[in-house]
CSV table of C-alpha atoms in Angstrom, one decimal:
chain,number,residue,atom,x,y,z
A,1,UNK,CA,-34.1,21.2,-2.4
A,2,UNK,CA,-31.7,18.8,-4.2
A,3,UNK,CA,-32.3,15.2,-3.5
A,4,UNK,CA,-28.6,14.3,-3.5
A,5,UNK,CA,-25.3,15.9,-2.8
A,6,UNK,CA,-23.7,14.4,-5.9
A,7,UNK,CA,-24.9,12.7,-9.1
A,8,UNK,CA,-22.5,10.9,-11.4
A,9,UNK,CA,-24.3,10.1,-14.6
A,10,UNK,CA,-23.5,7.7,-17.5
A,11,UNK,CA,-20.4,6.1,-16.0
A,12,UNK,CA,-19.3,2.5,-16.3
A,13,UNK,CA,-19.3,1.4,-12.6
A,14,UNK,CA,-16.9,-1.4,-11.6
A,15,UNK,CA,-19.0,-3.4,-9.2
A,16,UNK,CA,-17.9,-6.5,-7.3
A,17,UNK,CA,-19.8,-8.7,-9.7
A,18,UNK,CA,-18.8,-6.9,-12.9
A,19,UNK,CA,-19.3,-3.6,-14.8
A,20,UNK,CA,-22.6,-1.7,-14.9
A,21,UNK,CA,-23.5,1.3,-17.1
A,22,UNK,CA,-25.5,3.4,-14.6
A,23,UNK,CA,-25.8,6.6,-12.6
A,24,UNK,CA,-24.6,6.8,-9.0
A,25,UNK,CA,-25.9,9.2,-6.3
A,26,UNK,CA,-24.2,10.3,-3.1
A,27,UNK,CA,-25.9,11.7,0.0
A,28,UNK,CA,-24.2,12.5,3.3
A,29,UNK,CA,-20.9,10.9,2.2
A,30,UNK,CA,-22.3,7.6,1.2
A,31,UNK,CA,-23.6,5.9,-2.0
A,32,UNK,CA,-27.4,6.4,-1.9
A,33,UNK,CA,-28.6,5.1,-5.2
A,34,UNK,CA,-27.4,3.2,-8.2
A,35,UNK,CA,-29.5,2.7,-11.4
A,36,UNK,CA,-29.6,3.7,-15.0
A,37,UNK,CA,-31.2,7.1,-15.6
A,38,UNK,CA,-31.7,7.9,-11.9
A,39,UNK,CA,-34.5,10.4,-11.2
A,40,UNK,CA,-33.8,13.4,-9.1
A,41,UNK,CA,-31.3,16.2,-8.9
A,42,UNK,CA,-28.2,17.1,-6.9
A,43,UNK,CA,-26.1,20.0,-5.7
A,44,UNK,CA,-23.5,18.8,-8.3
A,45,UNK,CA,-24.0,16.6,-11.4
A,46,UNK,CA,-21.2,15.1,-13.4
A,47,UNK,CA,-21.6,13.7,-16.9
A,48,UNK,CA,-19.2,10.7,-16.9
A,49,UNK,CA,-20.0,9.3,-20.3
A,50,UNK,CA,-17.0,7.3,-21.6
A,51,UNK,CA,-15.4,7.2,-18.1
A,52,UNK,CA,-15.0,4.3,-15.6
A,53,UNK,CA,-15.8,4.6,-11.9
A,54,UNK,CA,-13.7,2.4,-9.6
A,55,UNK,CA,-13.8,2.1,-5.8
A,56,UNK,CA,-11.1,4.4,-4.4
A,57,UNK,CA,-7.8,2.6,-3.8
A,58,UNK,CA,-6.9,1.6,-0.2
A,59,UNK,CA,-3.2,1.6,0.0
A,60,UNK,CA,-2.5,-0.5,3.1
A,61,UNK,CA,1.3,0.1,3.1
A,62,UNK,CA,2.8,3.6,3.2
A,63,UNK,CA,5.5,5.4,5.2
A,64,UNK,CA,4.7,9.1,5.6
A,65,UNK,CA,7.3,9.5,8.4
A,66,UNK,CA,5.5,12.0,10.4
A,67,UNK,CA,5.9,13.1,13.2
A,68,UNK,CA,9.6,13.3,13.5
A,69,UNK,CA,10.9,12.7,9.9
A,70,UNK,CA,8.5,14.9,7.9
A,71,UNK,CA,11.5,16.1,5.8
A,72,UNK,CA,11.5,12.6,4.3
A,73,UNK,CA,7.8,13.0,3.1
A,74,UNK,CA,5.1,14.2,5.5
A,75,UNK,CA,1.4,13.7,5.7
A,76,UNK,CA,0.4,16.8,3.7
A,77,UNK,CA,2.5,16.0,0.6
A,78,UNK,CA,2.0,12.3,0.9
A,79,UNK,CA,-1.8,12.4,0.9
A,80,UNK,CA,-1.8,14.9,-1.9
A,81,UNK,CA,0.1,12.4,-3.9
A,82,UNK,CA,-2.3,9.6,-2.9
A,83,UNK,CA,-5.5,11.3,-3.9
A,84,UNK,CA,-3.9,12.5,-7.2
A,85,UNK,CA,-3.3,8.8,-8.0
A,86,UNK,CA,-6.8,7.7,-7.0
A,87,UNK,CA,-6.2,6.5,-3.5
A,88,UNK,CA,-8.9,7.4,-0.9
A,89,UNK,CA,-7.7,5.6,2.2
A,90,UNK,CA,-4.3,4.4,3.5
A,91,UNK,CA,-2.6,2.5,6.3
A,92,UNK,CA,0.5,4.3,7.7
A,93,UNK,CA,3.3,2.1,9.0
A,94,UNK,CA,4.7,2.6,12.5
A,95,UNK,CA,8.2,3.5,11.1
A,96,UNK,CA,9.8,5.7,10.0
A,97,UNK,CA,8.1,8.2,12.2
A,98,UNK,CA,10.1,9.3,15.2
A,99,UNK,CA,9.1,8.2,17.7
A,100,UNK,CA,7.7,5.1,16.0
A,101,UNK,CA,4.1,4.0,16.8
A,102,UNK,CA,4.9,1.7,19.8
A,103,UNK,CA,2.5,2.9,22.5
A,104,UNK,CA,-0.6,5.0,23.2
A,105,UNK,CA,1.3,8.3,23.4
A,106,UNK,CA,3.0,7.8,20.0
A,107,UNK,CA,-0.3,6.6,18.5
A,108,UNK,CA,-2.0,9.8,19.7
A,109,UNK,CA,0.7,12.0,18.3
A,110,UNK,CA,0.5,10.4,14.9
A,111,UNK,CA,-3.3,10.4,14.9
A,112,UNK,CA,-3.3,14.2,15.7
A,113,UNK,CA,-0.9,14.9,12.9
A,114,UNK,CA,-3.0,12.9,10.5
A,115,UNK,CA,-6.3,14.6,11.5
A,116,UNK,CA,-4.7,18.0,11.0
A,117,UNK,CA,-3.4,17.3,7.5
A,118,UNK,CA,-4.6,14.1,5.8
A,119,UNK,CA,-6.7,14.4,2.7
A,120,UNK,CA,-7.8,10.8,2.8
A,121,UNK,CA,-9.1,8.4,5.5
A,122,UNK,CA,-6.3,6.6,7.4
A,123,UNK,CA,-5.5,3.6,9.6
A,124,UNK,CA,-2.4,3.3,11.7
A,125,UNK,CA,-0.2,0.3,12.1
A,126,UNK,CA,1.3,-0.3,15.5
A,127,UNK,CA,4.8,-1.7,15.9
A,128,UNK,CA,5.8,-5.1,17.3
A,129,UNK,CA,9.4,-4.9,18.6
A,130,UNK,CA,11.3,-6.4,21.5
A,131,UNK,CA,10.8,-3.2,23.4
A,132,UNK,CA,7.0,-2.9,23.3
A,133,UNK,CA,5.5,-6.3,23.9
A,134,UNK,CA,3.9,-4.8,27.0
A,135,UNK,CA,2.2,-2.0,25.0
A,136,UNK,CA,0.3,-4.1,22.5
A,137,UNK,CA,-2.9,-4.0,24.6
A,138,UNK,CA,-2.9,-0.2,24.7
A,139,UNK,CA,-2.2,0.0,21.0
A,140,UNK,CA,-5.2,-2.3,20.3
A,141,UNK,CA,-7.3,-0.1,22.5
A,142,UNK,CA,-6.2,3.0,20.6
A,143,UNK,CA,-7.5,1.4,17.4
A,144,UNK,CA,-4.4,0.2,15.4
A,145,UNK,CA,-5.2,-1.8,12.3
A,146,UNK,CA,-2.7,-4.4,13.3
A,147,UNK,CA,0.9,-4.8,14.4
A,148,UNK,CA,4.0,-4.6,12.1
A,149,UNK,CA,7.2,-6.6,12.8
A,150,UNK,CA,10.5,-6.9,11.0
A,151,UNK,CA,12.1,-10.3,10.7
A,152,UNK,CA,15.3,-8.5,9.4
A,153,UNK,CA,17.0,-5.2,10.1
A,154,UNK,CA,14.6,-2.4,9.5
A,155,UNK,CA,17.3,0.1,8.7
A,156,UNK,CA,15.9,2.4,11.5
A,157,UNK,CA,17.7,2.6,14.8
A,158,UNK,CA,14.5,3.2,16.8
A,159,UNK,CA,12.6,0.3,15.4
A,160,UNK,CA,14.3,-3.0,16.2
A,161,UNK,CA,13.7,-6.3,14.4
A,162,UNK,CA,11.6,-8.9,16.2
A,163,UNK,CA,13.6,-11.9,17.3
A,164,UNK,CA,11.9,-15.3,17.2
A,165,UNK,CA,10.7,-15.1,20.8
A,166,UNK,CA,9.4,-11.6,20.4
A,167,UNK,CA,7.5,-12.6,17.2
A,168,UNK,CA,6.0,-15.7,18.8
A,169,UNK,CA,4.9,-14.0,22.0
A,170,UNK,CA,3.7,-10.9,20.0
A,171,UNK,CA,1.5,-13.2,17.9
A,172,UNK,CA,0.1,-14.8,21.0
A,173,UNK,CA,-0.9,-11.4,22.3
A,174,UNK,CA,-2.3,-10.3,18.9
A,175,UNK,CA,-4.4,-13.4,18.7
A,176,UNK,CA,-5.9,-12.6,22.1
A,177,UNK,CA,-6.5,-9.0,21.0
A,178,UNK,CA,-8.0,-9.9,17.7
A,179,UNK,CA,-5.4,-8.0,15.7
A,180,UNK,CA,-3.5,-9.1,12.6
A,181,UNK,CA,0.3,-9.2,12.6
A,182,UNK,CA,2.1,-8.0,9.4
A,183,UNK,CA,5.7,-9.1,8.9
A,184,UNK,CA,8.6,-8.0,6.7
A,185,UNK,CA,9.7,-11.5,5.9
A,186,UNK,CA,13.4,-11.9,5.1
A,187,UNK,CA,15.9,-14.0,7.0
A,188,UNK,CA,18.2,-11.7,8.8
A,189,UNK,CA,20.7,-14.5,9.3
A,190,UNK,CA,21.0,-14.9,5.6
A,191,UNK,CA,20.8,-11.3,4.4
A,192,UNK,CA,23.1,-9.8,7.0
A,193,UNK,CA,25.8,-12.4,6.5
A,194,UNK,CA,25.7,-12.1,2.7
A,195,UNK,CA,25.8,-8.3,2.9
A,196,UNK,CA,28.8,-8.4,5.2
A,197,UNK,CA,30.7,-10.8,3.0
A,198,UNK,CA,30.0,-8.7,-0.1
A,199,UNK,CA,31.0,-5.4,1.5
A,200,UNK,CA,34.2,-6.9,3.0
A,201,UNK,CA,35.2,-8.1,-0.5
A,202,UNK,CA,34.5,-4.6,-2.0
A,203,UNK,CA,31.5,-5.8,-3.9
A,204,UNK,CA,29.1,-2.9,-3.4
A,205,UNK,CA,27.3,-2.5,-6.8
A,206,UNK,CA,23.6,-2.7,-7.4
A,207,UNK,CA,24.0,-6.3,-8.7
A,208,UNK,CA,25.9,-7.2,-5.5
A,209,UNK,CA,23.1,-5.8,-3.4
A,210,UNK,CA,20.5,-7.9,-5.3
A,211,UNK,CA,22.6,-11.0,-4.8
A,212,UNK,CA,22.8,-10.4,-1.1
A,213,UNK,CA,19.0,-10.8,-0.7
A,214,UNK,CA,18.0,-13.9,-2.6
A,215,UNK,CA,14.5,-15.3,-2.8
A,216,UNK,CA,15.4,-18.1,-0.4
A,217,UNK,CA,15.8,-15.5,2.4
A,218,UNK,CA,12.2,-14.5,1.8
A,219,UNK,CA,10.9,-18.1,1.6
A,220,UNK,CA,12.6,-19.1,4.9
A,221,UNK,CA,11.1,-16.2,6.8
A,222,UNK,CA,7.6,-16.7,5.3
A,223,UNK,CA,7.7,-20.3,6.4
A,224,UNK,CA,8.8,-19.4,9.9
A,225,UNK,CA,6.2,-16.7,10.3
A,226,UNK,CA,3.5,-19.1,9.1
A,227,UNK,CA,4.6,-21.7,11.6
A,228,UNK,CA,4.3,-19.3,14.5
A,229,UNK,CA,0.9,-18.1,13.2
A,230,UNK,CA,-0.4,-21.6,13.0
A,231,UNK,CA,0.8,-22.4,16.5
A,232,UNK,CA,-0.6,-19.2,18.1
A,233,UNK,CA,-3.8,-18.8,16.1
A,234,UNK,CA,-2.8,-15.3,15.0
A,235,UNK,CA,-4.0,-13.8,11.8
A,236,UNK,CA,-0.8,-13.1,9.7
A,237,UNK,CA,-0.1,-10.9,6.8
A,238,UNK,CA,3.1,-11.0,4.8
A,239,UNK,CA,3.9,-7.6,3.3
A,240,UNK,CA,5.6,-6.9,0.0
A,241,UNK,CA,6.1,-10.5,-1.2
A,242,UNK,CA,8.5,-10.2,-4.2
A,243,UNK,CA,8.3,-13.8,-5.6
A,244,UNK,CA,5.8,-16.2,-6.9
A,245,UNK,CA,7.2,-18.9,-4.7
A,246,UNK,CA,6.5,-16.7,-1.7
A,247,UNK,CA,2.9,-16.3,-2.7
A,248,UNK,CA,2.6,-20.0,-3.2
A,249,UNK,CA,3.8,-20.7,0.3
A,250,UNK,CA,1.1,-18.4,1.7
A,251,UNK,CA,-1.6,-20.1,-0.5
A,252,UNK,CA,-0.5,-23.5,0.6
A,253,UNK,CA,-0.8,-22.5,4.3
A,254,UNK,CA,-4.1,-20.9,3.8
A,255,UNK,CA,-5.4,-24.1,2.1
A,256,UNK,CA,-4.6,-26.0,5.2
A,257,UNK,CA,-6.4,-23.6,7.5
A,258,UNK,CA,-3.8,-21.0,8.5
A,259,UNK,CA,-5.2,-17.5,8.7
A,260,UNK,CA,-2.6,-15.9,6.5
A,261,UNK,CA,-2.6,-13.4,3.6
A,262,UNK,CA,-0.1,-11.5,1.6
A,263,UNK,CA,0.5,-8.5,-0.7
A,264,UNK,CA,2.8,-7.6,-3.4
A,265,UNK,CA,3.7,-4.1,-4.5
A,266,UNK,CA,3.3,-2.2,-7.8
A,267,UNK,CA,7.1,-2.0,-8.3
A,268,UNK,CA,7.4,-5.8,-8.3
A,269,UNK,CA,4.8,-5.9,-11.1
A,270,UNK,CA,6.4,-3.1,-13.2
A,271,UNK,CA,10.1,-3.3,-12.6
A,272,UNK,CA,12.8,-6.0,-12.5
A,273,UNK,CA,16.4,-6.4,-11.2
A,274,UNK,CA,17.6,-5.1,-14.6
A,275,UNK,CA,15.8,-1.8,-13.8
A,276,UNK,CA,17.7,-1.5,-10.6
A,277,UNK,CA,21.0,-1.6,-12.5
A,278,UNK,CA,19.6,0.9,-15.1
A,279,UNK,CA,17.8,3.3,-12.8
A,280,UNK,CA,19.9,3.0,-9.8
A,281,UNK,CA,19.1,3.9,-6.2
A,282,UNK,CA,15.5,5.1,-7.0
A,283,UNK,CA,14.7,1.4,-7.6
A,284,UNK,CA,16.4,0.0,-4.5
A,285,UNK,CA,14.0,-1.7,-2.0
A,286,UNK,CA,13.9,-4.8,0.3
A,287,UNK,CA,13.1,-7.4,-0.7
A,288,UNK,CA,14.7,-6.4,-3.9
A,289,UNK,CA,13.2,-6.4,-7.4
A,290,UNK,CA,13.4,-9.8,-9.0
A,291,UNK,CA,13.8,-11.3,-12.5
A,292,UNK,CA,11.1,-11.5,-15.1
A,293,UNK,CA,10.2,-15.1,-14.3
A,294,UNK,CA,9.3,-14.1,-10.7
A,295,UNK,CA,7.4,-11.0,-12.0
A,296,UNK,CA,5.4,-13.2,-14.5
A,297,UNK,CA,4.5,-15.6,-11.6
A,298,UNK,CA,3.1,-12.7,-9.6
A,299,UNK,CA,1.0,-11.5,-12.5
A,300,UNK,CA,-0.4,-15.0,-13.0
A,301,UNK,CA,-1.2,-15.3,-9.3
A,302,UNK,CA,-3.2,-12.0,-9.5
A,303,UNK,CA,-5.1,-13.4,-12.5
A,304,UNK,CA,-5.9,-16.7,-10.7
A,305,UNK,CA,-6.8,-15.0,-7.4
A,306,UNK,CA,-4.0,-16.5,-5.4
A,307,UNK,CA,-2.5,-13.0,-4.9
A,308,UNK,CA,-5.4,-10.8,-3.7
A,309,UNK,CA,-3.7,-7.6,-2.7
A,310,UNK,CA,-1.4,-4.9,-4.1
A,311,UNK,CA,0.1,-1.9,-2.3
A,312,UNK,CA,2.7,0.7,-2.9
A,313,UNK,CA,5.1,0.4,0.1
A,314,UNK,CA,5.8,4.1,-0.5
A,315,UNK,CA,9.0,4.6,1.4
A,316,UNK,CA,10.5,8.0,0.5
A,317,UNK,CA,13.7,9.8,1.4
A,318,UNK,CA,15.6,13.0,0.4
A,319,UNK,CA,17.7,12.8,-2.7
A,320,UNK,CA,20.8,13.0,-0.6
A,321,UNK,CA,20.0,9.6,0.9
A,322,UNK,CA,19.6,8.0,-2.6
A,323,UNK,CA,23.1,8.7,-3.9
A,324,UNK,CA,26.5,7.2,-3.3
A,325,UNK,CA,29.0,4.6,-4.6
A,326,UNK,CA,28.1,2.0,-2.0
A,327,UNK,CA,24.7,0.5,-2.9
A,328,UNK,CA,24.4,-1.1,0.5
A,329,UNK,CA,24.6,2.3,2.3
A,330,UNK,CA,22.0,3.9,0.1
A,331,UNK,CA,18.5,4.2,1.6
A,332,UNK,CA,16.3,1.4,0.4
A,333,UNK,CA,12.8,2.6,-0.4
A,334,UNK,CA,10.7,3.3,-3.5
A,335,UNK,CA,8.5,6.4,-3.9
A,336,UNK,CA,5.4,5.1,-5.7
A,337,UNK,CA,2.1,5.7,-4.0
A,338,UNK,CA,1.0,8.2,-6.6
A,339,UNK,CA,1.4,5.5,-9.3
A,340,UNK,CA,-0.1,2.4,-7.7
A,341,UNK,CA,-3.4,2.5,-9.7
A,342,UNK,CA,-1.5,3.7,-12.8
A,343,UNK,CA,0.7,0.6,-12.8
A,344,UNK,CA,-2.3,-1.8,-12.5
A,345,UNK,CA,-4.3,0.0,-15.2
A,346,UNK,CA,-1.3,0.1,-17.6
A,347,UNK,CA,0.6,-3.1,-16.9
A,348,UNK,CA,-2.5,-5.1,-15.9
A,349,UNK,CA,-5.6,-3.9,-17.8
A,350,UNK,CA,-4.0,-2.3,-20.9
A,351,UNK,CA,-1.1,-4.6,-21.5
A,352,UNK,CA,-2.3,-8.0,-20.1
A,353,UNK,CA,-6.1,-7.7,-20.1
A,354,UNK,CA,-6.5,-7.9,-16.3
A,355,UNK,CA,-10.2,-7.3,-15.6
A,356,UNK,CA,-11.1,-4.0,-14.0
A,357,UNK,CA,-13.1,-6.0,-11.4
A,358,UNK,CA,-9.9,-7.7,-10.4
A,359,UNK,CA,-8.0,-4.4,-10.1
A,360,UNK,CA,-10.8,-3.1,-7.8
A,361,UNK,CA,-10.5,-6.3,-5.8
A,362,UNK,CA,-6.8,-6.2,-5.2
A,363,UNK,CA,-6.6,-2.5,-4.5
A,364,UNK,CA,-9.8,-2.0,-2.5
A,365,UNK,CA,-12.3,-4.7,-1.9
A,366,UNK,CA,-10.1,-7.4,-0.5
A,367,UNK,CA,-8.1,-5.0,1.6
A,368,UNK,CA,-11.3,-3.7,3.3
A,369,UNK,CA,-12.4,-7.3,3.9
A,370,UNK,CA,-9.1,-8.5,5.3
A,371,UNK,CA,-8.7,-5.6,7.7
A,372,UNK,CA,-12.2,-5.3,9.0
A,373,UNK,CA,-13.4,-2.3,7.0
A,374,UNK,CA,-15.8,-3.9,4.6
A,375,UNK,CA,-18.9,-2.5,6.2
A,376,UNK,CA,-18.2,1.0,4.7
A,377,UNK,CA,-15.1,0.7,2.5
A,378,UNK,CA,-13.7,-1.0,-0.6
A,379,UNK,CA,-16.5,-1.4,-3.0
A,380,UNK,CA,-19.2,0.4,-5.0
A,381,UNK,CA,-22.4,-0.6,-3.2
A,382,UNK,CA,-25.4,1.0,-1.5
A,383,UNK,CA,-24.5,2.4,1.9
A,384,UNK,CA,-20.8,2.3,1.5
A,385,UNK,CA,-18.6,5.4,1.7
A,386,UNK,CA,-18.5,7.3,-1.6
A,387,UNK,CA,-14.8,6.7,-2.0
A,388,UNK,CA,-14.5,6.7,-5.7
A,389,UNK,CA,-12.1,7.4,-8.6
A,390,UNK,CA,-13.2,8.4,-12.1
A,391,UNK,CA,-10.8,7.3,-14.8
A,392,UNK,CA,-10.4,7.9,-18.5
A,393,UNK,CA,-9.0,4.5,-19.7
A,394,UNK,CA,-8.2,5.9,-23.2
A,395,UNK,CA,-5.9,8.7,-22.0
A,396,UNK,CA,-2.2,8.0,-22.3
A,397,UNK,CA,0.5,10.2,-20.6
A,398,UNK,CA,4.1,10.2,-19.6
A,399,UNK,CA,4.9,10.7,-16.0
A,400,UNK,CA,7.2,13.7,-15.4
A,401,UNK,CA,9.0,14.7,-12.2
A,402,UNK,CA,7.0,17.9,-12.1
A,403,UNK,CA,3.8,15.8,-11.9
A,404,UNK,CA,4.8,14.2,-8.6
A,405,UNK,CA,3.3,15.7,-5.5
A,406,UNK,CA,5.7,14.1,-3.1
A,407,UNK,CA,8.0,16.3,-1.0
A,408,UNK,CA,10.9,14.9,-3.1
A,409,UNK,CA,10.0,14.6,-6.7
A,410,UNK,CA,11.8,11.5,-7.6
A,411,UNK,CA,10.4,8.0,-8.5
A,412,UNK,CA,11.5,5.1,-10.7
A,413,UNK,CA,8.3,5.6,-12.7
A,414,UNK,CA,9.4,9.1,-14.0
A,415,UNK,CA,9.6,8.9,-17.8
A,416,UNK,CA,7.3,5.9,-17.9
A,417,UNK,CA,4.2,5.9,-20.2
A,418,UNK,CA,0.9,5.1,-18.5
A,419,UNK,CA,-2.6,4.6,-19.7
A,420,UNK,CA,-5.6,5.5,-17.6
A,421,UNK,CA,-5.8,9.1,-16.4
A,422,UNK,CA,-7.5,9.9,-13.1
A,423,UNK,CA,-10.2,12.5,-13.8
A,424,UNK,CA,-11.6,12.9,-10.4
A,425,UNK,CA,-11.1,11.4,-6.9
A,426,UNK,CA,-13.8,11.5,-4.3
A,427,UNK,CA,-13.3,10.9,-0.6
A,428,UNK,CA,-16.7,10.3,1.0
A,429,UNK,CA,-18.3,12.2,-1.8
A,430,UNK,CA,-16.0,15.2,-1.6
A,431,UNK,CA,-14.2,16.0,-4.8
A,432,UNK,CA,-10.5,16.1,-3.8
A,433,UNK,CA,-9.0,15.9,-7.3
A,434,UNK,CA,-10.3,17.3,-10.5
A,435,UNK,CA,-8.5,17.0,-13.9
A,436,UNK,CA,-5.2,16.2,-12.2
A,437,UNK,CA,-5.4,19.1,-9.7
A,438,UNK,CA,-5.9,18.7,-6.0
A,439,UNK,CA,-8.7,21.0,-5.2
A,440,UNK,CA,-9.0,20.8,-1.4
A,441,UNK,CA,-6.7,22.0,1.3
A,442,UNK,CA,-8.7,21.4,4.4
A,443,UNK,CA,-8.1,18.0,6.0
A,444,UNK,CA,-10.7,15.3,5.4
A,445,UNK,CA,-9.1,12.2,6.9
A,446,UNK,CA,-10.8,10.1,9.5
A,447,UNK,CA,-9.3,7.4,11.6
A,448,UNK,CA,-10.3,3.9,10.5
A,449,UNK,CA,-10.6,1.2,13.1
A,450,UNK,CA,-11.0,-2.5,12.3
A,451,UNK,CA,-14.4,-4.0,13.2
């Protein structure tokens, strides 16, 4: 009988402490052995000479909008795109599903939909809104990875922003429950007033939209959230930080003992405000894309370890919601989860010399550590889940709309040249992608709970 289920031979493994040329064996969904020239055989053996093996990406910030708004994306199409891009686990946000994930019943409905369709393991964010402060305990009991709050208008009628009292009291509850609170940090007082003023004056272009959400609106909200976290003892995570100054605020707070972390997104590392004017609505997001100086600061912070996490914030919508003459009315969200790893391999490794170990850290290892999943996820090590992505770093390609596996085949990355082709993606040792093709249809996803 074969000793292992899978043997990957002659790969360059990206380990937490550096690269290793070795074989890797998988048994019962977990990494069973790592060594050069491993003895034994397996049900399947892959010769990976010349290829790099990375831990599968954990995308901690996606919106798959199901149940209720599956016509915007959906779990089946969304997870096909994820695994095609090398992602093996993801955290789904409580909006824009309808109903949003605000109590045990809505959690159960989303979990059932995920288990019926997801091709990757998943965790679920619960919401933190003025309407569901009394349901945080039941959401924690269900197994949410944390609670998500908006400090500005979410753009969705059934998911209201958290006012200051809601955020403060929600953080107190989260601290008691041992759950992290994630916030969309933009000052609603600033952004709403600036938007109203621009629209009233007939200034509704892409550039006007960018001007209505300045960096100061992000900085003010980050500082306020950090203050509440420090007072309540709550673990805090700032999502999609768009500026180097925002990351610096988080680093300063962490240095003085506040339990706070942050992420940026691939689009802030690959695109700038000029691209919004060139590409249009496909590049609209909030916070908006910034200038090259802010982007350069983010890259430097990834290099020096100040910025330890990158996500996609995949926020799709039908094409009909991404068109119009009034840029303020157009849906703000970027479709990008299929290209998260591609951006880091191209803009980071190939263009800037970002070490592969750093890419593994910001897309997998740190995320598993921060969110209580490190026992089995996020790294190539004995006993961890065999969530892996095999990559040909020498392969260059241009992304075409037909390559996208989203429900709606649009993205600001279409037409962009990338380097680093995903050859295979493994979820707990199961091959889900081979040579660019998704080769499984049966759902594999399991609910991930923080430990």
